[in-house]
mmCIF file of C-alpha atoms in Angstrom:
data_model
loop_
_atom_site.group_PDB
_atom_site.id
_atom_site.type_symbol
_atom_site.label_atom_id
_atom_site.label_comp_id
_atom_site.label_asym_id
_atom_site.label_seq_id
_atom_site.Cartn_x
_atom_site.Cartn_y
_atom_site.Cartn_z
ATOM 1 C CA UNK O 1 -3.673 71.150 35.577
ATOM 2 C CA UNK O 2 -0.870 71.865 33.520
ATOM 3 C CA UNK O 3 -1.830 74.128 31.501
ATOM 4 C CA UNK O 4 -1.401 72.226 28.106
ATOM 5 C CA UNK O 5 -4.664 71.423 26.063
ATOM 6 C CA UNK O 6 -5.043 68.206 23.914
ATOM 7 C CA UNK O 7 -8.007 67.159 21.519
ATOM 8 C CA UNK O 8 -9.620 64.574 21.085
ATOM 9 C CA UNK O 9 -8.759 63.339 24.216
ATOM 10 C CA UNK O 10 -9.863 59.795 22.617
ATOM 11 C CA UNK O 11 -10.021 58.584 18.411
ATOM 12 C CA UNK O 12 -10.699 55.555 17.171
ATOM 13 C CA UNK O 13 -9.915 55.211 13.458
ATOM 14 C CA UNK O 14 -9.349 52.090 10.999
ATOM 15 C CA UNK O 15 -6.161 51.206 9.222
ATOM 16 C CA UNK O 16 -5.529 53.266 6.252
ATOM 17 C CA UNK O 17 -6.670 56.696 7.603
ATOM 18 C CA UNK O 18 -5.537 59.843 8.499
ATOM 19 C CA UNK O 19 -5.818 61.584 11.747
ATOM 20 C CA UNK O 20 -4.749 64.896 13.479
ATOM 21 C CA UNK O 21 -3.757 65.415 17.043
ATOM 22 C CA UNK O 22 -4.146 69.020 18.544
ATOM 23 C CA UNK O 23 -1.837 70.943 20.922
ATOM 24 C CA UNK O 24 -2.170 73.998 22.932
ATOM 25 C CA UNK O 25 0.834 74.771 25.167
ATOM 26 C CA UNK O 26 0.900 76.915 28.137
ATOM 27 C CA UNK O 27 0.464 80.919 27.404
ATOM 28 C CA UNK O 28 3.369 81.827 26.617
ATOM 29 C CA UNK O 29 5.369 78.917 25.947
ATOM 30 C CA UNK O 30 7.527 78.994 22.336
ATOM 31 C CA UNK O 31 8.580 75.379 22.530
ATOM 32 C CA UNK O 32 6.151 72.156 22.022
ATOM 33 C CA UNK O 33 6.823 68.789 21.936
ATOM 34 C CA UNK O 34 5.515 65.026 20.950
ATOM 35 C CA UNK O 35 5.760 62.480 22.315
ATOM 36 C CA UNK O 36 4.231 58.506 21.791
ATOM 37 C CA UNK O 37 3.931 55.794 24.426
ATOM 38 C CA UNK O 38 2.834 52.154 23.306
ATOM 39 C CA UNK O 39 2.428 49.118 25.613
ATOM 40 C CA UNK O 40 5.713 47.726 24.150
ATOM 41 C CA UNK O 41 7.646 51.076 23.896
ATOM 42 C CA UNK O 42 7.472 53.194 26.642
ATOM 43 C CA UNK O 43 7.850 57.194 26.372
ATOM 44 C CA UNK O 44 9.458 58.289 23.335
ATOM 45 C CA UNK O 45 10.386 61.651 21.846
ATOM 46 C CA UNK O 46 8.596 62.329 18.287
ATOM 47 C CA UNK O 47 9.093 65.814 17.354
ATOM 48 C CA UNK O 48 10.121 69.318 18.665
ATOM 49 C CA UNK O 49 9.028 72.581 17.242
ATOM 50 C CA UNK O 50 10.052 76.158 18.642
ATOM 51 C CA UNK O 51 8.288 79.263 17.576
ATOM 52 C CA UNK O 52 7.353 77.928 14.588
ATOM 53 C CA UNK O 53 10.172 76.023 13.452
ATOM 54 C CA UNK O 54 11.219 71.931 13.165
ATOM 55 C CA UNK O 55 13.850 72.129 16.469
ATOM 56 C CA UNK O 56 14.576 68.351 16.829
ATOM 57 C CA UNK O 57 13.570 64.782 15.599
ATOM 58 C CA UNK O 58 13.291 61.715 17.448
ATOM 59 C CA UNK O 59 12.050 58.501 16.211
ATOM 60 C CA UNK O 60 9.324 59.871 13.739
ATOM 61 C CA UNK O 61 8.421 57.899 11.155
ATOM 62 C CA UNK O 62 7.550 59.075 7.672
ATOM 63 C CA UNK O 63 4.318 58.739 7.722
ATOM 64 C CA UNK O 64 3.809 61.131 10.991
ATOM 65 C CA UNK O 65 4.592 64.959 10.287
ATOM 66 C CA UNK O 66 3.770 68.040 12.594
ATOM 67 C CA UNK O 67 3.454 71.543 12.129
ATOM 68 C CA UNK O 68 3.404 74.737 14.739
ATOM 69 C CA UNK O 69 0.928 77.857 13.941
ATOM 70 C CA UNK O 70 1.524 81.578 14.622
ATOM 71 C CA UNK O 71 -0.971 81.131 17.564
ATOM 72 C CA UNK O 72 1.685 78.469 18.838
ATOM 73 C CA UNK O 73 -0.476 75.640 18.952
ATOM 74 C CA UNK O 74 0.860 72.335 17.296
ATOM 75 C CA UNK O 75 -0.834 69.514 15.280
ATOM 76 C CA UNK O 76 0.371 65.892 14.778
ATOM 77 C CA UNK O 77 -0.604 64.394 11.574
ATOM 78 C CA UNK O 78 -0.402 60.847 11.475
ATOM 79 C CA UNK O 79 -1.543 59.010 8.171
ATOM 80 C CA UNK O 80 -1.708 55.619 6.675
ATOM 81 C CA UNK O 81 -1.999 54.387 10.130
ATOM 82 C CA UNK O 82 -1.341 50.577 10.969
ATOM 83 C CA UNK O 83 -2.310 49.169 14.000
ATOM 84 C CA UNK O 84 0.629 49.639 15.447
ATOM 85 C CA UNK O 85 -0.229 53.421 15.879
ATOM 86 C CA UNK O 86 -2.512 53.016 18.513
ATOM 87 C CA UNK O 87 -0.779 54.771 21.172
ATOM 88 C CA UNK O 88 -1.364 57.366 24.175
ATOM 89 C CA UNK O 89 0.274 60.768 22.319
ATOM 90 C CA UNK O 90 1.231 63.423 24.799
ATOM 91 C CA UNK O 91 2.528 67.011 24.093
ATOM 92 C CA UNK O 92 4.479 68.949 25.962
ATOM 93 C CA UNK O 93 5.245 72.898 26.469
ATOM 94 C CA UNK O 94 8.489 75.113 27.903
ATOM 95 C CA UNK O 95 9.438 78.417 27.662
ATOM 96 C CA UNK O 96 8.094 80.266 30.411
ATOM 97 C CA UNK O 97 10.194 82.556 32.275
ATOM 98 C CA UNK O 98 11.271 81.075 35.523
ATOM 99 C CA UNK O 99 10.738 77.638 35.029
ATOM 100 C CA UNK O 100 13.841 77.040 32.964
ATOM 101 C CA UNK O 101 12.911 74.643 30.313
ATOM 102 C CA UNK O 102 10.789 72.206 32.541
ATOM 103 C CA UNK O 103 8.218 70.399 30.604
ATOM 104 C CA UNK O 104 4.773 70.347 31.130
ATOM 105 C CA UNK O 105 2.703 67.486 29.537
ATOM 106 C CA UNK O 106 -1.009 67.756 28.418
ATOM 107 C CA UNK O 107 -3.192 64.774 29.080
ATOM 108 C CA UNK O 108 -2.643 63.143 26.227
ATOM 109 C CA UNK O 109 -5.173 61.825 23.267
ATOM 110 C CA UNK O 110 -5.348 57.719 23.204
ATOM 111 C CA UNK O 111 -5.619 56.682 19.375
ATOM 112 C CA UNK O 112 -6.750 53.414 18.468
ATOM 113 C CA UNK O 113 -6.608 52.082 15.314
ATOM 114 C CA UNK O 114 -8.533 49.087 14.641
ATOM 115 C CA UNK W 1 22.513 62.496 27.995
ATOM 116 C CA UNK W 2 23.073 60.079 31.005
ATOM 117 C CA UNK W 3 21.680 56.888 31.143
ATOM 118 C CA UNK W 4 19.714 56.259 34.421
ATOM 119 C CA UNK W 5 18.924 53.184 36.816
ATOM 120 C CA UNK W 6 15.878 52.367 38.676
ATOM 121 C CA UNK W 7 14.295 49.739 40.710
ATOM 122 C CA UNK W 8 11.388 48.264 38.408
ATOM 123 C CA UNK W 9 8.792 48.108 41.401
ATOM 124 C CA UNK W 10 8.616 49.333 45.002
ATOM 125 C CA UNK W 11 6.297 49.282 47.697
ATOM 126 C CA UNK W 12 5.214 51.984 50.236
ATOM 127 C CA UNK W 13 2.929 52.142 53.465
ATOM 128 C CA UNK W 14 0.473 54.543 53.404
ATOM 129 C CA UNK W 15 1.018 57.603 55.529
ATOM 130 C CA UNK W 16 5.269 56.838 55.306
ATOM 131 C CA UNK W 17 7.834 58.176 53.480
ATOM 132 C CA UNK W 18 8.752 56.660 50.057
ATOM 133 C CA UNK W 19 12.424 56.842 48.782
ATOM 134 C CA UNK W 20 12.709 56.524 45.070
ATOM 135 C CA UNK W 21 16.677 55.893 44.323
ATOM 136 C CA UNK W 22 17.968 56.513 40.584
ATOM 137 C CA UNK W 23 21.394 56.067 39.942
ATOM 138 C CA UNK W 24 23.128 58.364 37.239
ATOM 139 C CA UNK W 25 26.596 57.305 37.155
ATOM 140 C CA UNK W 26 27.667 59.046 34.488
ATOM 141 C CA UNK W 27 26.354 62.317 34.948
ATOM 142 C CA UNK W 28 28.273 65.225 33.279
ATOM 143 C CA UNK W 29 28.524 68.568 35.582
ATOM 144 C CA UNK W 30 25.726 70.348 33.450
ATOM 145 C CA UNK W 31 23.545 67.690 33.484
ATOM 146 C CA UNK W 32 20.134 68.070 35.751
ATOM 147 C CA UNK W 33 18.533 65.243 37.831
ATOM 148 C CA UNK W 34 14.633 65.257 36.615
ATOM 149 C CA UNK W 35 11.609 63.564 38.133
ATOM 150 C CA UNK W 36 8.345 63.232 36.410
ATOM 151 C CA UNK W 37 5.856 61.202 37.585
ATOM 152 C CA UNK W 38 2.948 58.961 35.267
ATOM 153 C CA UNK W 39 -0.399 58.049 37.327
ATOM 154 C CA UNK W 40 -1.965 55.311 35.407
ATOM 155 C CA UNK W 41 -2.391 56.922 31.231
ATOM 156 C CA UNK W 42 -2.132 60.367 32.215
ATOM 157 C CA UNK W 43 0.033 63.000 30.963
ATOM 158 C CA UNK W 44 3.531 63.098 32.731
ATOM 159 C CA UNK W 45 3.800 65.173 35.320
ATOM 160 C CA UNK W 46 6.882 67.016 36.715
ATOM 161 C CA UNK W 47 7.924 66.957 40.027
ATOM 162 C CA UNK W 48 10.961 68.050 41.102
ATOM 163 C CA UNK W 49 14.155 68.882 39.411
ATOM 164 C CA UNK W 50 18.082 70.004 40.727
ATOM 165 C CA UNK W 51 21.483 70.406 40.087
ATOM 166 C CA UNK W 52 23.876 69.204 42.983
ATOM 167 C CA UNK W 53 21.630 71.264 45.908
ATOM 168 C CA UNK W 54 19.344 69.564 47.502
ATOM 169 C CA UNK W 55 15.810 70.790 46.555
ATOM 170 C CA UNK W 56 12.292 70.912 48.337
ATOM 171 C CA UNK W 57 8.944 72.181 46.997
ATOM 172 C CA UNK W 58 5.412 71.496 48.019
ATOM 173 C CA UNK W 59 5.119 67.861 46.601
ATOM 174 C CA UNK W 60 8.484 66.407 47.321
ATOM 175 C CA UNK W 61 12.198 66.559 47.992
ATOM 176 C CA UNK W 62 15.472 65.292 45.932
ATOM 177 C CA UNK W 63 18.540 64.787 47.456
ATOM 178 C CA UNK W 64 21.657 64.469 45.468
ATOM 179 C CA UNK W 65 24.716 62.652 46.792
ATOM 180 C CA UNK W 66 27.936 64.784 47.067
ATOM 181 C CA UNK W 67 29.366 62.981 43.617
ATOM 182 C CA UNK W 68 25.981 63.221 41.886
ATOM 183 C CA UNK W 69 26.297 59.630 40.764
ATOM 184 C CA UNK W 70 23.082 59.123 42.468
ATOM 185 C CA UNK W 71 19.906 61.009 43.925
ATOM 186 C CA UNK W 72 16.168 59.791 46.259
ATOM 187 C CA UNK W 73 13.259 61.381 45.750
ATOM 188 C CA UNK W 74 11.728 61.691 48.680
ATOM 189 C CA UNK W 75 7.511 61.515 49.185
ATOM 190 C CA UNK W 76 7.427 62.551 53.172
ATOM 191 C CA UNK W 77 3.948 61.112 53.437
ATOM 192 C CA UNK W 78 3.106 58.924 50.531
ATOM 193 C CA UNK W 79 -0.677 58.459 49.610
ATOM 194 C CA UNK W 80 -2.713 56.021 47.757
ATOM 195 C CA UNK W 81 -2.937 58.890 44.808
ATOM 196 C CA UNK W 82 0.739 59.087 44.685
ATOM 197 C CA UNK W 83 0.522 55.303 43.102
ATOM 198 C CA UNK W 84 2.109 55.817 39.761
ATOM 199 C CA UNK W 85 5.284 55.565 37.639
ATOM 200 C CA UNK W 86 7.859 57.706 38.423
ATOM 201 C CA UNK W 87 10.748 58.932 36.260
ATOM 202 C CA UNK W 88 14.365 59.752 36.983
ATOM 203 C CA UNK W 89 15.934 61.794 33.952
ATOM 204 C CA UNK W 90 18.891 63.633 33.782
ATOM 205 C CA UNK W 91 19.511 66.412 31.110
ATOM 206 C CA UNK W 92 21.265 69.405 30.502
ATOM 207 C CA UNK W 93 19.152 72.420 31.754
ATOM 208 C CA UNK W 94 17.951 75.302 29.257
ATOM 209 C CA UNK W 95 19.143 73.483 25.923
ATOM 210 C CA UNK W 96 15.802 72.531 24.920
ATOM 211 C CA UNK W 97 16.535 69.319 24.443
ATOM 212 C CA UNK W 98 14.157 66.406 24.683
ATOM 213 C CA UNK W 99 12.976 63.817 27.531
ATOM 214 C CA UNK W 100 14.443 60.518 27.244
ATOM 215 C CA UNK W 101 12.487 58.524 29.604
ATOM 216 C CA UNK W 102 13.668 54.690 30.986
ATOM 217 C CA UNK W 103 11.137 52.200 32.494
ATOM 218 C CA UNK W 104 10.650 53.785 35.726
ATOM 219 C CA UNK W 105 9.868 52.657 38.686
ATOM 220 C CA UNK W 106 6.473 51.246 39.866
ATOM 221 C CA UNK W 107 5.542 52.490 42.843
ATOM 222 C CA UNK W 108 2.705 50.980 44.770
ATOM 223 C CA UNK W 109 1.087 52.793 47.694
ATOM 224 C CA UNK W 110 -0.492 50.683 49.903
ATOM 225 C CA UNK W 111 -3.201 51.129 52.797
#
């Protein structure tokens, strides 16, 4: 256990929607990122947010945005979704003392759009 | 950050040692050798990590060659859980900086 929470662990929407992805990093940890893996894409890097603030973009497109709360815990909205959305989404967490930044990964939320 | 090279698939006995090889050719001197492992859809997780020491911990050990063009992760006694995709990354430490992860390499633990 790595001490990052995701929900829903599994959503199944239709094209068109909206959805929102919830992350809880480790106590402690300032730093969260996203992440998407498709069949045809591997692992890629979303979206960073430290304490609160946009850090670092990856390949995000513009109808994905995130957000990071006082409590620390992020959200990934993803809207208008296509089928090409569907897609394991993983967070990850750093920040604690004494693990440099290492990142730990949650265990993901699968999103299918249909 | 570098660009790394792995074997697509490998093979392992059960009970044996696997070696996992990455090559990082063109690894700066702040840059960190990563490895993160995938079992089937599950969330990364992190394995080992060093610098040009060679490091040991509990589930595995990485050993860097004297250049640090290349480094082996080392499973002493692989096991049909340790089945999974396994990353080599290299990054600069403590820049908070993302993952860039590469195809991996496949490795299949067999009884």
């Amino acid at each position: 256990d790595s001490g990052v929470t995701q929900t829903p662990k599994h959503l199944i929407t239709a094209t068109g929607q909206r959805v929102t992805l919830r992350c809880s990093p480790r106590s402690g940890d300032l730093s969260v990122y996203w992440y998407q893996q498709s069949l045809d894409q591997g692992l890629q890097f979303l979206i960073q947010y430290y304490n609160g603030e946009e850090r670092a973009k990856g390949n995000i497109l513009e109808r994905f945005s995130a957000q990071q709360f006082p409590d620390l815990h992020s959200e990934l909205n993803l809207s208008s979704l296509e089928l090409g959305d569907s897609a394991l989404y993983f967070c990850a967490s750093t920040g604690t003392s004494g693990t440099g930044d290492t990142q730990y990964f949650g265990p993901g939320t699968r999103l299918t759009v249909l | 950050d570098a660009k790394t090279t792995q074997p697509p698939s490998m093979d392992c006995a059960e009970g044996r040692a696997a070696n996992l090889p990455c090559n990082h050719s063109t690894i700066s001197g702040n840059e960190y050798v990563y490895w993160y492992r995938q079992i089937h859809s599950q969330g990364p997780q992190y394995i080992i990590h060093g610098l040009k020491n060679n490091e040991t911990n509990e589930m595995a050990s990485l050993i860097i060659t004297e250049d640090r063009k290349s480094s082996t992760l080392i499973l002493p006694h692989a096991t049909l859980r340790d089945t999974a995709v396994y990353y080599c990354i290299v990054r600069v430490n403590n820049a908070g900086n993302m993952l860039t992860f590469g195809g991996g390499t496949r490795l299949m633990v067999k009884p």
